[in-house]
GROMACS .gro file of C-alpha atoms in nm:
model
  347
    1MET     CA    1   1.265   0.379  -3.619
    2SER     CA    2   1.223   0.259  -3.261
    3ALA     CA    3   1.466   0.349  -2.982
    4SER     CA    4   1.579  -0.011  -2.946
    5SER     CA    5   1.642  -0.044  -3.320
    6SER     CA    6   1.847   0.276  -3.311
    7ILE     CA    7   2.058   0.138  -3.030
    8LEU     CA    8   2.113  -0.187  -3.215
    9ASN     CA    9   2.227  -0.005  -3.526
   10GLU     CA   10   2.473   0.203  -3.325
   11MET     CA   11   2.614  -0.109  -3.162
   12THR     CA   12   2.733  -0.237  -3.497
   13ASN     CA   13   3.004   0.030  -3.485
   14GLN     CA   14   3.241  -0.069  -3.202
   15ASN     CA   15   3.382   0.285  -3.179
   16ALA     CA   16   3.040   0.443  -3.135
   17GLU     CA   17   2.899   0.586  -2.815
   18ILE     CA   18   2.555   0.458  -2.729
   19PHE     CA   19   2.284   0.578  -2.493
   20ILE     CA   20   2.071   0.326  -2.312
   21ASN     CA   21   1.817   0.341  -2.029
   22ILE     CA   22   1.900   0.184  -1.693
   23TYR     CA   23   1.618   0.136  -1.442
   24TRP     CA   24   1.652   0.157  -1.065
   25PRO     CA   25   1.407   0.166  -0.772
   26VAL     CA   26   1.143   0.288  -0.749
   27LYS     CA   27   1.067   0.288  -1.122
   28ASN     CA   28   1.340   0.545  -1.181
   29ARG     CA   29   1.498   0.555  -1.524
   30THR     CA   30   1.826   0.711  -1.630
   31GLU     CA   31   1.974   0.737  -1.977
   32ILE     CA   32   2.344   0.652  -1.957
   33GLN     CA   33   2.613   0.708  -2.218
   34ILE     CA   34   2.821   0.396  -2.266
   35LEU     CA   35   3.164   0.406  -2.428
   36ASN     CA   36   3.317   0.113  -2.609
   37TYR     CA   37   3.590   0.059  -2.347
   38GLN     CA   38   3.365   0.069  -2.038
   39THR     CA   39   3.305  -0.236  -1.821
   40ALA     CA   40   2.986  -0.304  -1.627
   41PHE     CA   41   3.157  -0.176  -1.313
   42ASP     CA   42   3.242   0.152  -1.488
   43VAL     CA   43   2.875   0.197  -1.568
   44ILE     CA   44   2.776   0.111  -1.210
   45LYS     CA   45   3.011   0.378  -1.071
   46GLN     CA   46   2.873   0.627  -1.322
   47MET     CA   47   2.520   0.550  -1.203
   48LEU     CA   48   2.612   0.571  -0.836
   49HIS     CA   49   2.795   0.902  -0.857
   50ASN     CA   50   2.561   1.080  -1.097
   51GLN     CA   51   2.222   0.937  -1.004
   52VAL     CA   52   2.181   0.723  -0.692
   53TYR     CA   53   2.402   0.935  -0.471
   54ALA     CA   54   2.244   1.263  -0.570
   55PRO     CA   55   2.031   1.339  -0.260
   56ILE     CA   56   1.765   1.513  -0.467
   57SER     CA   57   1.700   1.187  -0.655
   58MET     CA   58   1.616   1.009  -0.330
   59ASN     CA   59   1.401   1.294  -0.193
   60LEU     CA   60   1.644   1.360   0.092
   61LYS     CA   61   1.717   1.684   0.271
   62ARG     CA   62   2.074   1.778   0.352
   63ASN     CA   63   1.975   1.954   0.673
   64ARG     CA   64   1.919   1.632   0.865
   65SER     CA   65   1.973   1.696   1.236
   66ASN     CA   66   2.149   1.364   1.289
   67SER     CA   67   2.502   1.409   1.159
   68SER     CA   68   2.585   1.040   1.207
   69PHE     CA   69   2.419   0.963   0.873
   70ASN     CA   70   2.646   0.972   0.571
   71LEU     CA   71   2.461   1.141   0.285
   72SER     CA   72   2.751   1.252   0.069
   73ARG     CA   73   3.043   1.012   0.092
   74ILE     CA   74   3.031   0.677  -0.083
   75GLU     CA   75   3.172   0.389   0.115
   76GLU     CA   76   3.434   0.220  -0.097
   77ASN     CA   77   3.301  -0.127  -0.025
   78THR     CA   78   2.941  -0.032  -0.096
   79GLN     CA   79   2.990   0.013  -0.468
   80TYR     CA   80   3.091  -0.353  -0.498
   81ALA     CA   81   2.749  -0.455  -0.364
   82TYR     CA   82   2.580  -0.323  -0.678
   83ALA     CA   83   2.532  -0.512  -1.003
   84LEU     CA   84   2.361  -0.474  -1.340
   85ARG     CA   85   2.117  -0.720  -1.487
   86LEU     CA   86   1.922  -0.762  -1.807
   87ILE     CA   87   1.568  -0.871  -1.722
   88CYS     CA   88   1.244  -0.950  -1.899
   89ARG     CA   89   0.976  -0.765  -1.703
   90ASN     CA   90   0.705  -0.908  -1.926
   91SER     CA   91   0.767  -1.249  -1.772
   92LYS     CA   92   0.506  -1.355  -1.514
   93THR     CA   93   0.773  -1.457  -1.265
   94ASN     CA   94   1.039  -1.201  -1.361
   95SER     CA   95   1.285  -1.491  -1.338
   96ASP     CA   96   1.423  -1.444  -1.689
   97GLN     CA   97   1.733  -1.238  -1.617
   98ILE     CA   98   2.104  -1.222  -1.690
   99TRP     CA   99   2.344  -1.076  -1.434
  100ILE     CA  100   2.637  -0.892  -1.590
  101HIS     CA  101   2.983  -0.964  -1.450
  102PRO     CA  102   3.155  -0.641  -1.334
  103ILE     CA  103   3.457  -0.686  -1.560
  104GLU     CA  104   3.252  -0.763  -1.870
  105ASN     CA  105   3.267  -0.509  -2.149
  106MET     CA  106   2.928  -0.339  -2.167
  107MET     CA  107   2.936  -0.271  -2.540
  108GLU     CA  108   3.014  -0.636  -2.613
  109PHE     CA  109   2.745  -0.757  -2.373
  110LEU     CA  110   2.479  -0.536  -2.530
  111ASN     CA  111   2.585  -0.644  -2.877
  112GLN     CA  112   2.562  -1.013  -2.779
  113ASN     CA  113   2.216  -0.964  -2.630
  114LYS     CA  114   2.071  -0.716  -2.877
  115HIS     CA  115   1.798  -0.967  -2.969
  116LEU     CA  116   1.675  -0.956  -2.607
  117ILE     CA  117   1.684  -0.577  -2.595
  118GLU     CA  118   1.481  -0.573  -2.913
  119LYS     CA  119   1.221  -0.791  -2.738
  120GLY     CA  120   1.186  -0.544  -2.453
  121TRP     CA  121   1.437  -0.669  -2.196
  122LYS     CA  122   1.560  -0.389  -1.967
  123LEU     CA  123   1.883  -0.305  -1.790
  124GLU     CA  124   1.844  -0.261  -1.414
  125LEU     CA  125   2.076  -0.149  -1.135
  126ARG     CA  126   2.033  -0.352  -0.817
  127ILE     CA  127   2.211  -0.423  -0.491
  128ARG     CA  128   2.311  -0.780  -0.559
  129TYR     CA  129   2.528  -0.862  -0.257
  130LEU     CA  130   2.364  -0.787   0.078
  131PRO     CA  131   2.566  -0.644   0.370
  132SER     CA  132   2.616  -0.864   0.675
  133ASN     CA  133   2.521  -0.587   0.918
  134LEU     CA  134   2.220  -0.381   0.814
  135GLU     CA  135   2.249  -0.141   1.109
  136GLU     CA  136   2.605  -0.043   1.013
  137PHE     CA  137   2.495  -0.021   0.652
  138TYR     CA  138   2.216   0.214   0.760
  139ARG     CA  139   2.460   0.434   0.950
  140ASN     CA  140   2.750   0.436   0.706
  141ASP     CA  141   2.570   0.464   0.375
  142TYR     CA  142   2.215   0.584   0.421
  143LEU     CA  143   2.151   0.639   0.050
  144SER     CA  144   2.247   0.283  -0.036
  145PHE     CA  145   2.035   0.157   0.251
  146LYS     CA  146   1.740   0.354   0.116
  147PHE     CA  147   1.815   0.215  -0.230
  148LEU     CA  148   1.801  -0.138  -0.084
  149TYR     CA  149   1.476  -0.059   0.097
  150GLU     CA  150   1.314   0.069  -0.222
  151GLN     CA  151   1.447  -0.232  -0.412
  152VAL     CA  152   1.308  -0.488  -0.167
  153LEU     CA  153   0.973  -0.309  -0.155
  154GLU     CA  154   0.953  -0.294  -0.533
  155GLU     CA  155   1.052  -0.658  -0.579
  156PHE     CA  156   0.804  -0.774  -0.315
  157PHE     CA  157   0.513  -0.589  -0.469
  158SER     CA  158   0.618  -0.702  -0.816
  159LEU     CA  159   0.604  -1.064  -0.703
  160GLU     CA  160   0.297  -1.047  -0.481
  161LEU     CA  161   0.090  -0.845  -0.726
  162SER     CA  162   0.148  -1.087  -1.011
  163THR     CA  163  -0.164  -1.258  -1.145
  164THR     CA  164  -0.069  -1.590  -0.983
  165LYS     CA  165  -0.036  -1.454  -0.630
  166LEU     CA  166  -0.269  -1.158  -0.631
  167LEU     CA  167  -0.504  -1.293  -0.363
  168SER     CA  168  -0.252  -1.470  -0.140
  169ASN     CA  169  -0.121  -1.190   0.082
  170GLN     CA  170  -0.363  -0.899   0.049
  171ASP     CA  171  -0.348  -0.815   0.420
  172LEU     CA  172   0.032  -0.803   0.420
  173ILE     CA  173   0.045  -0.600   0.099
  174LEU     CA  174  -0.202  -0.348   0.236
  175GLU     CA  175  -0.019  -0.324   0.568
  176LEU     CA  176   0.321  -0.270   0.404
  177GLY     CA  177   0.171  -0.014   0.171
  178CYS     CA  178   0.025   0.178   0.464
  179TYR     CA  179   0.362   0.172   0.640
  180GLU     CA  180   0.523   0.310   0.325
  181ILE     CA  181   0.265   0.590   0.302
  182PHE     CA  182   0.320   0.671   0.670
  183ARG     CA  183   0.696   0.674   0.616
  184THR     CA  184   0.668   0.925   0.334
  185HIS     CA  185   0.424   1.143   0.533
  186PRO     CA  186   0.544   1.113   0.896
  187TYR     CA  187   0.418   1.453   1.006
  188LEU     CA  188   0.074   1.439   0.846
  189THR     CA  189  -0.196   1.467   1.114
  190PRO     CA  190  -0.573   1.411   1.087
  191GLN     CA  191  -0.613   1.789   1.092
  192GLY     CA  192  -0.369   1.816   0.802
  193LEU     CA  193  -0.597   1.597   0.591
  194GLU     CA  194  -0.846   1.882   0.577
  195LYS     CA  195  -0.627   2.037   0.307
  196ASN     CA  196  -0.698   1.914  -0.045
  197SER     CA  197  -0.327   1.926  -0.133
  198ASN     CA  198  -0.249   1.669   0.137
  199TRP     CA  199  -0.526   1.442   0.011
  200GLU     CA  200  -0.385   1.467  -0.340
  201ALA     CA  201  -0.039   1.373  -0.212
  202LEU     CA  202  -0.179   1.069  -0.031
  203GLU     CA  203  -0.379   0.967  -0.338
  204ASN     CA  204  -0.070   0.992  -0.559
  205ASP     CA  205   0.128   0.776  -0.316
  206PHE     CA  206  -0.156   0.525  -0.298
  207HIS     CA  207  -0.160   0.482  -0.675
  208ARG     CA  208   0.221   0.471  -0.682
  209ILE     CA  209   0.226   0.176  -0.441
  210PHE     CA  210  -0.092  -0.011  -0.530
  211PRO     CA  211  -0.167  -0.085  -0.896
  212ILE     CA  212  -0.521  -0.081  -1.031
  213SER     CA  213  -0.531  -0.462  -1.039
  214PHE     CA  214  -0.483  -0.474  -0.662
  215THR     CA  215  -0.738  -0.205  -0.575
  216ASN     CA  216  -0.994  -0.368  -0.803
  217SER     CA  217  -0.945  -0.700  -0.627
  218MET     CA  218  -1.015  -0.534  -0.293
  219LYS     CA  219  -1.335  -0.358  -0.395
  220GLU     CA  220  -1.563  -0.655  -0.348
  221SER     CA  221  -1.431  -0.726   0.000
  222ILE     CA  222  -1.491  -0.544   0.327
  223TRP     CA  223  -1.190  -0.456   0.538
  224LYS     CA  224  -1.291  -0.576   0.883
  225VAL     CA  225  -1.124  -0.478   1.209
  226PRO     CA  226  -1.234  -0.654   1.530
  227ILE     CA  227  -1.409  -0.396   1.750
  228ASP     CA  228  -1.603  -0.373   2.076
  229LEU     CA  229  -1.935  -0.186   2.088
  230MET     CA  230  -2.014   0.042   2.383
  231ILE     CA  231  -2.372   0.139   2.468
  232ASP     CA  232  -2.373   0.370   2.769
  233PRO     CA  233  -2.616   0.632   2.906
  234ASN     CA  234  -2.334   0.884   2.948
  235VAL     CA  235  -2.150   0.812   2.622
  236GLY     CA  236  -2.425   0.707   2.383
  237ILE     CA  237  -2.316   0.455   2.120
  238ALA     CA  238  -1.942   0.419   2.061
  239TYR     CA  239  -1.684   0.162   1.963
  240PHE     CA  240  -1.316   0.101   2.029
  241ILE     CA  241  -1.065  -0.118   1.848
  242SER     CA  242  -0.852  -0.201   2.152
  243LYS     CA  243  -0.866  -0.134   2.524
  244SER     CA  244  -0.577   0.110   2.495
  245SER     CA  245  -0.739   0.317   2.219
  246PRO     CA  246  -0.997   0.590   2.292
  247ALA     CA  247  -1.360   0.522   2.212
  248THR     CA  248  -1.504   0.661   1.889
  249ILE     CA  249  -1.849   0.805   1.953
  250ILE     CA  250  -2.097   0.753   1.669
  251VAL     CA  251  -2.424   0.854   1.841
  252LYS     CA  252  -2.394   1.106   2.126
  253SER     CA  253  -2.749   1.081   2.255
  254PHE     CA  254  -3.019   0.816   2.226
  255ASP     CA  255  -3.285   1.076   2.142
  256MET     CA  256  -3.107   1.123   1.807
  257ILE     CA  257  -3.216   0.772   1.700
  258GLU     CA  258  -3.546   0.773   1.512
  259GLU     CA  259  -3.586   0.409   1.400
  260ILE     CA  260  -3.443   0.065   1.472
  261ASN     CA  261  -3.481  -0.215   1.220
  262ILE     CA  262  -3.328  -0.564   1.197
  263ILE     CA  263  -3.294  -0.739   0.863
  264ASN     CA  264  -3.115  -1.038   0.717
  265GLN     CA  265  -2.816  -0.949   0.502
  266SER     CA  266  -2.938  -1.176   0.222
  267THR     CA  267  -3.253  -0.962   0.192
  268ALA     CA  268  -3.078  -0.629   0.247
  269ASN     CA  269  -3.095  -0.367  -0.022
  270ARG     CA  270  -2.763  -0.319  -0.200
  271SER     CA  271  -2.783   0.052  -0.121
  272LEU     CA  272  -2.686  -0.034   0.237
  273GLU     CA  273  -2.333  -0.101   0.112
  274LYS     CA  274  -2.290   0.276   0.085
  275HIS     CA  275  -2.391   0.338   0.447
  276SER     CA  276  -2.165   0.340   0.754
  277MET     CA  277  -2.116  -0.013   0.882
  278ILE     CA  278  -1.981  -0.150   1.210
  279ASP     CA  279  -1.898  -0.519   1.190
  280LEU     CA  280  -1.911  -0.718   1.514
  281ASN     CA  281  -1.841  -1.051   1.342
  282ALA     CA  282  -1.528  -1.220   1.473
  283GLU     CA  283  -1.404  -1.334   1.133
  284SER     CA  284  -1.077  -1.315   0.947
  285ARG     CA  285  -1.027  -0.982   0.773
  286ASN     CA  286  -1.092  -0.945   0.406
  287VAL     CA  287  -1.252  -1.289   0.365
  288HIS     CA  288  -1.587  -1.362   0.206
  289SER     CA  289  -1.797  -1.563   0.448
  290PRO     CA  290  -2.090  -1.777   0.334
  291THR     CA  291  -2.260  -1.719   0.673
  292LYS     CA  292  -2.564  -1.494   0.657
  293LYS     CA  293  -2.526  -1.195   0.885
  294ILE     CA  294  -2.791  -0.997   1.067
  295LEU     CA  295  -2.795  -0.622   1.008
  296LEU     CA  296  -2.914  -0.384   1.277
  297ASN     CA  297  -3.008  -0.055   1.108
  298LEU     CA  298  -3.029   0.271   1.301
  299LYS     CA  299  -3.186   0.576   1.140
  300ILE     CA  300  -3.023   0.885   1.291
  301LYS     CA  301  -3.191   1.226   1.308
  302ASN     CA  302  -3.062   1.475   1.044
  303GLU     CA  303  -2.843   1.208   0.885
  304ASN     CA  304  -2.894   1.077   0.532
  305ASP     CA  305  -2.694   0.758   0.589
  306VAL     CA  306  -2.824   0.469   0.793
  307LEU     CA  307  -2.589   0.336   1.062
  308VAL     CA  308  -2.558  -0.040   1.009
  309ILE     CA  309  -2.430  -0.277   1.279
  310SER     CA  310  -2.350  -0.622   1.141
  311CYS     CA  311  -2.412  -0.893   1.401
  312PRO     CA  312  -2.318  -1.262   1.388
  313SER     CA  313  -2.656  -1.377   1.523
  314LEU     CA  314  -3.017  -1.268   1.551
  315SER     CA  315  -3.007  -1.294   1.930
  316MET     CA  316  -2.719  -1.048   1.953
  317ALA     CA  317  -2.892  -0.804   1.718
  318GLN     CA  318  -3.213  -0.828   1.923
  319SER     CA  319  -3.022  -0.772   2.247
  320ILE     CA  320  -2.851  -0.458   2.111
  321ALA     CA  321  -3.178  -0.329   1.964
  322ASP     CA  322  -3.360  -0.381   2.292
  323LEU     CA  323  -3.085  -0.197   2.482
  324ILE     CA  324  -3.090   0.103   2.246
  325ASP     CA  325  -3.470   0.111   2.240
  326GLY     CA  326  -3.480   0.106   2.620
  327TYR     CA  327  -3.232   0.391   2.657
  328HIS     CA  328  -3.434   0.588   2.401
  329ARG     CA  329  -3.750   0.551   2.614
  330VAL     CA  330  -3.562   0.664   2.926
  331VAL     CA  331  -3.399   0.965   2.762
  332THR     CA  332  -3.715   1.085   2.583
  333ASN     CA  333  -3.950   0.988   2.866
  334ASN     CA  334  -4.171   0.829   2.604
  335PRO     CA  335  -4.313   0.476   2.631
  336GLU     CA  336  -4.337   0.437   2.253
  337THR     CA  337  -4.090   0.199   2.089
  338ILE     CA  338  -3.877   0.295   1.788
  339TRP     CA  339  -3.798  -0.071   1.711
  340LEU     CA  340  -4.008  -0.117   1.399
  341ASN     CA  341  -4.010  -0.496   1.357
  342GLN     CA  342  -3.983  -0.604   1.721
  343LYS     CA  343  -4.314  -0.791   1.720
  344GLN     CA  344  -4.246  -0.953   1.385
  345LEU     CA  345  -3.913  -1.094   1.506
  346SER     CA  346  -4.061  -1.206   1.838
  347ASN     CA  347  -4.320  -1.415   1.654
   0.00000   0.00000   0.00000
């Protein structure tokens, strides 16, 4: 006998106590005992006191240095902002839902809607009525504020990651997801990523936020960030994302470059997709462009991967290749060129 069928059978006896799951952000589930005399508001208070307002359930530490945050006391008005709903999560729009009035008897409501429960509809706890001042809400009831944050995040991803809108706001989804990962790991430094345990934590968070359908949709695209390339005798080859950010050096010395080759992307071997790529094309991020790009390939000494610089035009690729080739001749004091197809392109 299924769990839902068991619940339905118990509901036929009005004096019986029933147990039913109530879901709350993010994908938390709590089994609540419901008595025949309880209203929806009684169940809400039971959830708030026993589940939502237990700091351990929200991954909070009691030793917060800022004592202005209220982590233990429930604001009397806050509890009235919550509501219960019965929702069909199998619906594409998640618009099939029934909000339960606070004074409605829960046993009677469940009995009246047992056919929906049998079809997979779920009970959810949500903040239904938003506060007028979010800053005061944040100060006076931090746990409820965090509940609202998790709720909004969950609802947004649920809507945006539906099949009908999957490709509409990929940049925004990815950005919000990164902010969420940063929020949950505020003290994680690049050095800390050297530990496998930290990588596992990040990977778990990534899969918690982004479903497989989203990551699969991103695989065929390249995440492009506008960058500036620096070719300097003192620095080597480097790039920087903005003028305020430090340069990232990719080749320290020109004598480390063994070969230069320019090819058209349409004729490029698919194995180049696995190599390091710097994209100089001023295009929108994460968009497939029908324009054929020119790939400047640099073979680096003692490196298995080829460094690929994607250029928007052949003239730019030739200019960069000529500059690197010239610096290589100066540094090595050798007149020989390392630009393999220079003559072919010139003709």
